[in-house]
Structures are given as C-alpha cells and as structure tokens.
C-alpha cells in the first residue's frame, strides 16, 4: 500500500473533495503511474452526477498522463520511468478488439464503468473501506493510478504532459471521428456543433484534412474566436436561423456534421443542415433524440454513433502526436492548467464556458 491523494465524489452529484487514500501495488498485468497531468472532461462531471449511489465514494478522471513507477510481473509494454498517457480499458480479445475497434469492446462496461476491476475489487481504499475506482480503466483524478497494461500508452519524454493527457479521450474522440470514421474528402464541408475540447479537436482534424469550409457553432464568443484561430472559415452562435445559415455557408448543406453537445435540438438541426447523402456523427452524451424518419430517408442521411473516435489508441495516439509535432493539431491552444488541489475551480471554469480544456497538474 502507498499513500496517495485523490479527488473523491462521496455521492452522486457531490463535489470533488481531495482526500488522502491508500493504493495497492500493481497486479501482474497492471501498471502504477504517478500522474503529472489529468484533463477534465464534461463526461467526468455528467457521469458523476448520475453515478449509482452504491458505487460511491468514487474517483473519476479519464485523461491521465504521467510516469511509470512500477509494473506488474507480466507487463511488457512499458517499464519504470516511461512517460505515458492513459486511455480507456479494453479486453484485447473480443471480436471488436480483434478487429482494432476496442472502443466497442464487449467487456467495456465491466472494465470502465463498474467502479473497480472486473472481479469486483478496487485498488483504492479510504479510511479502511473500499474506494471505488477504475473509471475508464484509470481514475486519474489522483496523484497515482493503477491501470491495466492495455490502457497505458508510451509517449515521447519531451511531449508536454498537458498535451499528452487529452490525447487519451477528447483528442482522439474529436480527431478520430473525422480521421477514422467520417474520412472526409479534401474540399468537403464540415460543421462542428459545440466548440469544446472534443469539437475543436474535430475541427483541427478537419482543417488538417483539407475540408472547406469548416464551420463551428457555439454559444460562447471566446470559443468561436478560438475556432476561427484554429482554421474555421465561419463561426455561428446557435439560435433561430441556424440551419438556413449553415446551408448557405456550405453551398446547400454540409457534407458532414459532428454533433458534440448531446442536445436533442442540436442533433435535429444537424440533420437539417446536411445536404443529400450527408453524414452526421453523434458524439455527445445526452438525452433521447427523435428524428423525422422520412426526412432521413428522403435525404439519404447516414447517422454515426461514435465512441472514442473509433480509435485503436495504440495506433492512433502516435498519429495524433505526429500531427501535433507538425503544428496541425495544436492541442496546447485549448488547455488551461490548474493545480490538482484546485479541481473545484477547474470544473467551474469548464462549466461556465471560460475554459475549453482544463488540465490538472501535479507537483512531484
């Protein structure tokens, strides 16, 4: 056991409180990582607020980066001292994992959202009682995390930790939706609804691919300005007339729309903004949405539900690092850092729209 600091949610919807906790040493296929950075995503807050009470207290966090401190006896992918980013957990052997689509792993629920390991244990404890963990296979809102080998990705030592952390979720979700699933042709039009960390990652990937025009929709003026700086040809606030404006900007309708907000009304507007045989990618976690089926059929619209950018992280994260090195995926422009102990302020800044991608940093 080692003493660590963890941001604990004591009940569904409760604020994160940084507490002292105990962490087990890694099992044979696990890796102990000392965190250097952890991104905060709307998913952390949204799922915290609806998390089952019987799985609390709980440690969330799913965009971790750090250095390996220890490895289990059977680990071969990394060694102590390696710089790594963390990503979602997958089994590696099911049909979807074997086909290089681990985001749709058959064991995803048990590995990422059960509040612990698949066997029901958790590596963390608080005041002598189990402290639930294993969120997206990591629970990176802590100074240390015990992670399965498949969720640990080596990264170059000179890659800034605040850039490495978002690669494991928001970076690969947004960019992967464009590069892995939609695969737009150069010159095709693409609209991003929601200019947060995921949406702007999709926007940067679309610009890098040569989409034209790329249009961003967001209610926050500072985010619209950032989207323009990242290559958007036009930016719009949501509101009356949005669909008509998007159709006008894209010459009769967009080839692709990436919807990240999870808002049913925005998903319906996205369909209206598409041209015949256009494609809609739904990324946001939200409520049930209904569509006019005849409208979908008449336009030949294709709707994609996409998790984690349909990424195989071991292959795709190095590609994203390459795009970052070339200046085509400047994730650092999305990031605002906060000390780990100020997690409450970081969450508030994200929720009020003032910060796109808050990243917690840890002292050595």
GROMACS .gro file of C-alpha atoms in nm:
model
  364
    1UNK     CA    1   0.000   0.000   0.000
    2UNK     CA    2   0.107   0.358  -0.064
    3UNK     CA    3  -0.046   0.684   0.047
    4UNK     CA    4  -0.193   0.896  -0.234
    5UNK     CA    5  -0.416   1.199  -0.278
    6UNK     CA    6  -0.741   1.150  -0.469
    7UNK     CA    7  -1.036   1.370  -0.567
    8UNK     CA    8  -1.332   1.180  -0.420
    9UNK     CA    9  -1.701   1.213  -0.507
   10UNK     CA   10  -1.879   1.097  -0.193
   11UNK     CA   11  -2.224   1.063  -0.351
   12UNK     CA   12  -2.391   1.116  -0.691
   13UNK     CA   13  -2.358   1.483  -0.778
   14UNK     CA   14  -2.131   1.562  -0.482
   15UNK     CA   15  -1.836   1.795  -0.544
   16UNK     CA   16  -1.487   1.651  -0.576
   17UNK     CA   17  -1.301   1.662  -0.245
   18UNK     CA   18  -0.928   1.590  -0.234
   19UNK     CA   19  -0.859   1.326   0.031
   20UNK     CA   20  -0.576   1.101   0.149
   21UNK     CA   21  -0.628   0.741   0.037
   22UNK     CA   22  -0.437   0.414   0.009
   23UNK     CA   23  -0.345   0.248  -0.320
   24UNK     CA   24  -0.244  -0.114  -0.377
   25UNK     CA   25   0.068  -0.214  -0.568
   26UNK     CA   26   0.001  -0.328  -0.927
   27UNK     CA   27  -0.110  -0.683  -1.002
   28UNK     CA   28   0.072  -0.890  -1.271
   29UNK     CA   29  -0.081  -0.712  -1.574
   30UNK     CA   30  -0.114  -0.370  -1.411
   31UNK     CA   31   0.098  -0.054  -1.413
   32UNK     CA   32   0.144   0.203  -1.138
   33UNK     CA   33   0.155   0.556  -1.282
   34UNK     CA   34   0.243   0.876  -1.098
   35UNK     CA   35   0.024   1.145  -1.253
   36UNK     CA   36   0.177   1.458  -1.399
   37UNK     CA   37  -0.145   1.585  -1.562
   38UNK     CA   38  -0.513   1.494  -1.591
   39UNK     CA   39  -0.764   1.653  -1.825
   40UNK     CA   40  -1.117   1.726  -1.709
   41UNK     CA   41  -1.400   1.638  -1.946
   42UNK     CA   42  -1.774   1.710  -1.929
   43UNK     CA   43  -1.812   1.331  -1.913
   44UNK     CA   44  -1.642   1.323  -1.573
   45UNK     CA   45  -1.898   1.565  -1.432
   46UNK     CA   46  -2.202   1.434  -1.618
   47UNK     CA   47  -2.145   1.073  -1.518
   48UNK     CA   48  -2.052   1.172  -1.162
   49UNK     CA   49  -2.391   1.338  -1.128
   50UNK     CA   50  -2.579   1.022  -1.231
   51UNK     CA   51  -2.339   0.763  -1.086
   52UNK     CA   52  -2.502   0.480  -0.887
   53UNK     CA   53  -2.501   0.557  -0.515
   54UNK     CA   54  -2.391   0.204  -0.426
   55UNK     CA   55  -2.068   0.263  -0.621
   56UNK     CA   56  -1.968   0.564  -0.412
   57UNK     CA   57  -1.739   0.702  -0.285
   58UNK     CA   58  -1.578   0.712  -0.629
   59UNK     CA   59  -1.271   0.856  -0.801
   60UNK     CA   60  -1.327   0.976  -1.157
   61UNK     CA   61  -1.087   1.110  -1.421
   62UNK     CA   62  -1.010   0.957  -1.758
   63UNK     CA   63  -0.749   1.175  -1.931
   64UNK     CA   64  -0.433   1.095  -1.739
   65UNK     CA   65  -0.067   1.143  -1.821
   66UNK     CA   66   0.233   1.059  -1.609
   67UNK     CA   67   0.539   0.844  -1.550
   68UNK     CA   68   0.550   0.474  -1.478
   69UNK     CA   69   0.667   0.399  -1.122
   70UNK     CA   70   0.619   0.021  -1.111
   71UNK     CA   71   0.490  -0.260  -1.328
   72UNK     CA   72   0.339  -0.599  -1.260
   73UNK     CA   73   0.538  -0.914  -1.325
   74UNK     CA   74   0.371  -0.986  -1.663
   75UNK     CA   75   0.380  -0.632  -1.808
   76UNK     CA   76   0.587  -0.595  -2.126
   77UNK     CA   77   0.458  -0.274  -2.288
   78UNK     CA   78   0.622  -0.022  -2.054
   79UNK     CA   79   0.897  -0.003  -1.792
   80UNK     CA   80   0.951   0.220  -1.487
   81UNK     CA   81   1.045   0.573  -1.589
   82UNK     CA   82   0.847   0.571  -1.914
   83UNK     CA   83   0.633   0.873  -1.992
   84UNK     CA   84   0.277   0.765  -2.073
   85UNK     CA   85  -0.074   0.880  -2.138
   86UNK     CA   86  -0.372   0.677  -2.023
   87UNK     CA   87  -0.675   0.572  -2.222
   88UNK     CA   88  -0.991   0.365  -2.188
   89UNK     CA   89  -0.980  -0.002  -2.093
   90UNK     CA   90  -1.050  -0.289  -2.332
   91UNK     CA   91  -1.011  -0.666  -2.312
   92UNK     CA   92  -0.796  -0.714  -2.624
   93UNK     CA   93  -0.950  -1.049  -2.719
   94UNK     CA   94  -1.318  -0.998  -2.811
   95UNK     CA   95  -1.445  -0.961  -3.167
   96UNK     CA   96  -1.429  -0.581  -3.163
   97UNK     CA   97  -1.083  -0.561  -3.006
   98UNK     CA   98  -0.951  -0.817  -3.253
   99UNK     CA   99  -1.086  -0.601  -3.536
  100UNK     CA  100  -0.900  -0.293  -3.399
  101UNK     CA  101  -1.217  -0.129  -3.265
  102UNK     CA  102  -1.154  -0.152  -2.889
  103UNK     CA  103  -1.390   0.138  -2.811
  104UNK     CA  104  -1.671  -0.113  -2.869
  105UNK     CA  105  -1.513  -0.387  -2.656
  106UNK     CA  106  -1.766  -0.643  -2.536
  107UNK     CA  107  -1.632  -0.605  -2.182
  108UNK     CA  108  -1.637  -0.224  -2.184
  109UNK     CA  109  -1.897  -0.187  -1.910
  110UNK     CA  110  -1.712  -0.405  -1.659
  111UNK     CA  111  -1.372  -0.258  -1.746
  112UNK     CA  112  -1.466   0.111  -1.749
  113UNK     CA  113  -1.787   0.174  -1.553
  114UNK     CA  114  -1.817  -0.088  -1.280
  115UNK     CA  115  -1.639   0.113  -1.011
  116UNK     CA  116  -1.346  -0.126  -0.992
  117UNK     CA  117  -1.181  -0.424  -1.155
  118UNK     CA  118  -1.394  -0.687  -1.332
  119UNK     CA  119  -1.355  -0.914  -1.028
  120UNK     CA  120  -1.524  -0.652  -0.809
  121UNK     CA  121  -1.212  -0.532  -0.626
  122UNK     CA  122  -1.072  -0.180  -0.630
  123UNK     CA  123  -0.707  -0.081  -0.581
  124UNK     CA  124  -0.803   0.220  -0.369
  125UNK     CA  125  -0.926   0.240  -0.011
  126UNK     CA  126  -1.039   0.529   0.209
  127UNK     CA  127  -1.043   0.512   0.589
  128UNK     CA  128  -1.019   0.134   0.572
  129UNK     CA  129  -1.313   0.098   0.330
  130UNK     CA  130  -1.312   0.033  -0.047
  131UNK     CA  131  -1.286   0.347  -0.258
  132UNK     CA  132  -1.436   0.281  -0.599
  133UNK     CA  133  -1.213   0.348  -0.897
  134UNK     CA  134  -1.127   0.218  -1.243
  135UNK     CA  135  -1.319   0.493  -1.425
  136UNK     CA  136  -1.237   0.439  -1.794
  137UNK     CA  137  -0.987   0.190  -1.655
  138UNK     CA  138  -0.783   0.456  -1.473
  139UNK     CA  139  -0.943   0.707  -1.229
  140UNK     CA  140  -0.678   0.967  -1.298
  141UNK     CA  141  -0.808   1.233  -1.055
  142UNK     CA  142  -0.540   1.117  -0.813
  143UNK     CA  143  -0.169   1.152  -0.764
  144UNK     CA  144  -0.124   0.787  -0.866
  145UNK     CA  145  -0.329   0.531  -1.056
  146UNK     CA  146  -0.311   0.156  -1.105
  147UNK     CA  147  -0.401   0.084  -1.468
  148UNK     CA  148  -0.420  -0.231  -1.681
  149UNK     CA  149  -0.133  -0.259  -1.927
  150UNK     CA  150  -0.364  -0.208  -2.229
  151UNK     CA  151  -0.464   0.137  -2.103
  152UNK     CA  152  -0.107   0.270  -2.085
  153UNK     CA  153   0.048   0.428  -2.396
  154UNK     CA  154   0.415   0.536  -2.412
  155UNK     CA  155   0.467   0.895  -2.529
  156UNK     CA  156   0.786   1.091  -2.603
  157UNK     CA  157   0.950   1.235  -2.289
  158UNK     CA  158   0.950   1.586  -2.436
  159UNK     CA  159   0.576   1.587  -2.509
  160UNK     CA  160   0.415   1.832  -2.262
  161UNK     CA  161   0.207   1.644  -2.007
  162UNK     CA  162  -0.080   1.892  -2.050
  163UNK     CA  163  -0.093   1.793  -2.419
  164UNK     CA  164  -0.046   1.419  -2.360
  165UNK     CA  165  -0.336   1.396  -2.113
  166UNK     CA  166  -0.623   1.494  -2.351
  167UNK     CA  167  -0.495   1.258  -2.621
  168UNK     CA  168  -0.642   0.961  -2.434
  169UNK     CA  169  -1.002   1.080  -2.469
  170UNK     CA  170  -1.112   1.421  -2.602
  171UNK     CA  171  -0.829   1.449  -2.854
  172UNK     CA  172  -0.879   1.106  -3.003
  173UNK     CA  173  -1.260   1.132  -2.981
  174UNK     CA  174  -1.283   1.452  -3.185
  175UNK     CA  175  -0.998   1.397  -3.426
  176UNK     CA  176  -1.073   1.026  -3.460
  177UNK     CA  177  -1.433   1.089  -3.557
  178UNK     CA  178  -1.306   1.286  -3.854
  179UNK     CA  179  -0.999   1.082  -3.945
  180UNK     CA  180  -1.117   0.728  -3.859
  181UNK     CA  181  -1.492   0.734  -3.919
  182UNK     CA  182  -1.603   1.016  -4.149
  183UNK     CA  183  -1.282   1.032  -4.354
  184UNK     CA  184  -1.390   1.343  -4.547
  185UNK     CA  185  -1.252   1.418  -4.890
  186UNK     CA  186  -1.047   1.736  -4.927
  187UNK     CA  187  -1.278   2.022  -5.017
  188UNK     CA  188  -1.584   1.873  -4.848
  189UNK     CA  189  -1.775   2.085  -4.599
  190UNK     CA  190  -1.781   2.000  -4.228
  191UNK     CA  191  -1.974   2.160  -3.942
  192UNK     CA  192  -1.882   2.114  -3.576
  193UNK     CA  193  -2.158   2.176  -3.324
  194UNK     CA  194  -2.001   2.254  -2.987
  195UNK     CA  195  -1.654   2.411  -2.971
  196UNK     CA  196  -1.530   2.235  -2.659
  197UNK     CA  197  -1.230   2.005  -2.634
  198UNK     CA  198  -1.389   1.733  -2.847
  199UNK     CA  199  -1.542   1.968  -3.104
  200UNK     CA  200  -1.227   2.172  -3.153
  201UNK     CA  201  -1.020   1.853  -3.187
  202UNK     CA  202  -1.260   1.750  -3.467
  203UNK     CA  203  -1.228   2.096  -3.620
  204UNK     CA  204  -0.848   2.083  -3.621
  205UNK     CA  205  -0.855   1.739  -3.784
  206UNK     CA  206  -1.098   1.863  -4.048
  207UNK     CA  207  -0.875   2.161  -4.126
  208UNK     CA  208  -0.571   1.932  -4.145
  209UNK     CA  209  -0.757   1.706  -4.388
  210UNK     CA  210  -0.839   1.996  -4.618
  211UNK     CA  211  -1.212   2.028  -4.553
  212UNK     CA  212  -1.355   2.353  -4.688
  213UNK     CA  213  -1.544   2.521  -4.543
  214UNK     CA  214  -1.511   2.418  -4.180
  215UNK     CA  215  -1.779   2.585  -3.967
  216UNK     CA  216  -1.809   2.592  -3.586
  217UNK     CA  217  -2.126   2.651  -3.384
  218UNK     CA  218  -2.104   2.752  -3.017
  219UNK     CA  219  -2.282   2.997  -2.785
  220UNK     CA  220  -1.960   3.125  -2.623
  221UNK     CA  221  -1.792   3.410  -2.810
  222UNK     CA  222  -1.440   3.324  -2.687
  223UNK     CA  223  -1.476   2.969  -2.817
  224UNK     CA  224  -1.597   3.093  -3.152
  225UNK     CA  225  -1.293   3.320  -3.168
  226UNK     CA  226  -1.065   3.027  -3.085
  227UNK     CA  227  -1.231   2.818  -3.358
  228UNK     CA  228  -1.156   3.094  -3.607
  229UNK     CA  229  -0.793   3.099  -3.495
  230UNK     CA  230  -0.775   2.723  -3.547
  231UNK     CA  231  -0.892   2.747  -3.906
  232UNK     CA  232  -1.272   2.766  -3.913
  233UNK     CA  233  -1.391   2.964  -4.217
  234UNK     CA  234  -1.705   3.072  -4.031
  235UNK     CA  235  -1.841   3.060  -3.677
  236UNK     CA  236  -2.202   3.091  -3.564
  237UNK     CA  237  -2.396   3.111  -3.241
  238UNK     CA  238  -2.688   2.868  -3.210
  239UNK     CA  239  -3.031   3.023  -3.246
  240UNK     CA  240  -3.309   3.094  -3.489
  241UNK     CA  241  -3.197   3.073  -3.847
  242UNK     CA  242  -2.902   2.846  -3.774
  243UNK     CA  243  -2.997   2.573  -4.022
  244UNK     CA  244  -3.055   2.821  -4.305
  245UNK     CA  245  -2.724   2.994  -4.229
  246UNK     CA  246  -2.534   2.664  -4.230
  247UNK     CA  247  -2.692   2.556  -4.557
  248UNK     CA  248  -2.597   2.889  -4.710
  249UNK     CA  249  -2.237   2.871  -4.585
  250UNK     CA  250  -2.194   2.516  -4.718
  251UNK     CA  251  -2.349   2.564  -5.060
  252UNK     CA  252  -2.679   2.390  -4.996
  253UNK     CA  253  -2.588   2.174  -4.700
  254UNK     CA  254  -2.286   2.026  -4.526
  255UNK     CA  255  -2.125   1.702  -4.631
  256UNK     CA  256  -2.056   1.622  -4.265
  257UNK     CA  257  -2.177   1.745  -3.926
  258UNK     CA  258  -2.007   1.648  -3.598
  259UNK     CA  259  -2.250   1.700  -3.308
  260UNK     CA  260  -2.077   1.710  -2.969
  261UNK     CA  261  -2.329   1.882  -2.741
  262UNK     CA  262  -2.563   1.589  -2.674
  263UNK     CA  263  -2.861   1.826  -2.703
  264UNK     CA  264  -3.158   1.677  -2.892
  265UNK     CA  265  -3.249   2.006  -3.060
  266UNK     CA  266  -2.893   2.044  -3.192
  267UNK     CA  267  -2.896   1.691  -3.334
  268UNK     CA  268  -3.216   1.770  -3.522
  269UNK     CA  269  -3.069   2.094  -3.652
  270UNK     CA  270  -2.765   1.899  -3.763
  271UNK     CA  271  -2.983   1.678  -3.984
  272UNK     CA  272  -3.144   1.987  -4.132
  273UNK     CA  273  -2.805   2.134  -4.211
  274UNK     CA  274  -2.691   1.832  -4.414
  275UNK     CA  275  -2.704   1.801  -4.790
  276UNK     CA  276  -2.849   1.486  -4.953
  277UNK     CA  277  -2.644   1.180  -4.852
  278UNK     CA  278  -2.466   1.384  -4.588
  279UNK     CA  279  -2.326   1.226  -4.271
  280UNK     CA  280  -2.399   1.306  -3.907
  281UNK     CA  281  -2.165   1.191  -3.630
  282UNK     CA  282  -2.317   1.194  -3.281
  283UNK     CA  283  -2.059   1.223  -3.002
  284UNK     CA  284  -2.230   1.397  -2.712
  285UNK     CA  285  -2.370   1.211  -2.413
  286UNK     CA  286  -2.726   1.333  -2.375
  287UNK     CA  287  -3.094   1.262  -2.366
  288UNK     CA  288  -3.302   1.068  -2.614
  289UNK     CA  289  -3.342   1.236  -2.951
  290UNK     CA  290  -3.615   1.178  -3.210
  291UNK     CA  291  -3.584   1.230  -3.585
  292UNK     CA  292  -3.836   1.256  -3.867
  293UNK     CA  293  -3.760   0.922  -4.035
  294UNK     CA  294  -3.899   1.036  -4.371
  295UNK     CA  295  -3.663   1.332  -4.354
  296UNK     CA  296  -3.369   1.099  -4.304
  297UNK     CA  297  -3.482   0.865  -4.581
  298UNK     CA  298  -3.556   1.141  -4.830
  299UNK     CA  299  -3.208   1.288  -4.789
  300UNK     CA  300  -3.026   0.956  -4.755
  301UNK     CA  301  -2.865   1.078  -4.435
  302UNK     CA  302  -2.615   0.848  -4.264
  303UNK     CA  303  -2.602   0.871  -3.885
  304UNK     CA  304  -2.289   0.754  -3.700
  305UNK     CA  305  -2.270   0.693  -3.327
  306UNK     CA  306  -1.902   0.725  -3.239
  307UNK     CA  307  -1.716   0.639  -2.919
  308UNK     CA  308  -1.355   0.745  -2.859
  309UNK     CA  309  -1.321   0.844  -3.224
  310UNK     CA  310  -1.346   0.477  -3.323
  311UNK     CA  311  -0.978   0.470  -3.231
  312UNK     CA  312  -0.728   0.196  -3.166
  313UNK     CA  313  -0.525   0.409  -2.922
  314UNK     CA  314  -0.201   0.219  -2.964
  315UNK     CA  315  -0.201   0.308  -3.332
  316UNK     CA  316  -0.389   0.638  -3.332
  317UNK     CA  317  -0.233   0.829  -3.043
  318UNK     CA  318   0.112   0.823  -3.211
  319UNK     CA  319  -0.057   0.963  -3.523
  320UNK     CA  320  -0.206   1.245  -3.317
  321UNK     CA  321   0.135   1.320  -3.165
  322UNK     CA  322   0.273   1.341  -3.518
  323UNK     CA  323   0.002   1.591  -3.617
  324UNK     CA  324   0.078   1.794  -3.303
  325UNK     CA  325   0.451   1.799  -3.386
  326UNK     CA  326   0.368   1.930  -3.735
  327UNK     CA  327   0.150   2.209  -3.596
  328UNK     CA  328  -0.168   2.057  -3.739
  329UNK     CA  329  -0.324   1.961  -3.405
  330UNK     CA  330  -0.226   2.240  -3.162
  331UNK     CA  331  -0.398   2.094  -2.858
  332UNK     CA  332  -0.198   2.320  -2.631
  333UNK     CA  333  -0.413   2.613  -2.752
  334UNK     CA  334  -0.717   2.450  -2.588
  335UNK     CA  335  -0.554   2.390  -2.249
  336UNK     CA  336  -0.568   2.590  -1.927
  337UNK     CA  337  -0.382   2.434  -1.634
  338UNK     CA  338  -0.488   2.423  -1.268
  339UNK     CA  339  -0.311   2.271  -0.965
  340UNK     CA  340  -0.470   1.938  -0.873
  341UNK     CA  341  -0.590   2.071  -0.540
  342UNK     CA  342  -0.796   2.333  -0.729
  343UNK     CA  343  -1.009   2.076  -0.911
  344UNK     CA  344  -1.327   2.253  -0.800
  345UNK     CA  345  -1.221   2.578  -0.966
  346UNK     CA  346  -1.121   2.388  -1.281
  347UNK     CA  347  -1.462   2.223  -1.307
  348UNK     CA  348  -1.638   2.557  -1.254
  349UNK     CA  349  -1.429   2.722  -1.526
  350UNK     CA  350  -1.520   2.447  -1.770
  351UNK     CA  351  -1.890   2.462  -1.686
  352UNK     CA  352  -1.919   2.838  -1.731
  353UNK     CA  353  -1.753   2.816  -2.072
  354UNK     CA  354  -1.449   3.026  -1.986
  355UNK     CA  355  -1.206   2.734  -2.025
  356UNK     CA  356  -1.211   2.481  -2.309
  357UNK     CA  357  -0.989   2.206  -2.169
  358UNK     CA  358  -0.890   2.235  -1.802
  359UNK     CA  359  -0.593   2.018  -1.718
  360UNK     CA  360  -0.491   1.943  -1.360
  361UNK     CA  361  -0.119   1.942  -1.289
  362UNK     CA  362   0.058   1.755  -1.010
  363UNK     CA  363   0.368   1.851  -0.814
  364UNK     CA  364   0.647   1.597  -0.799
   0.00000   0.00000   0.00000
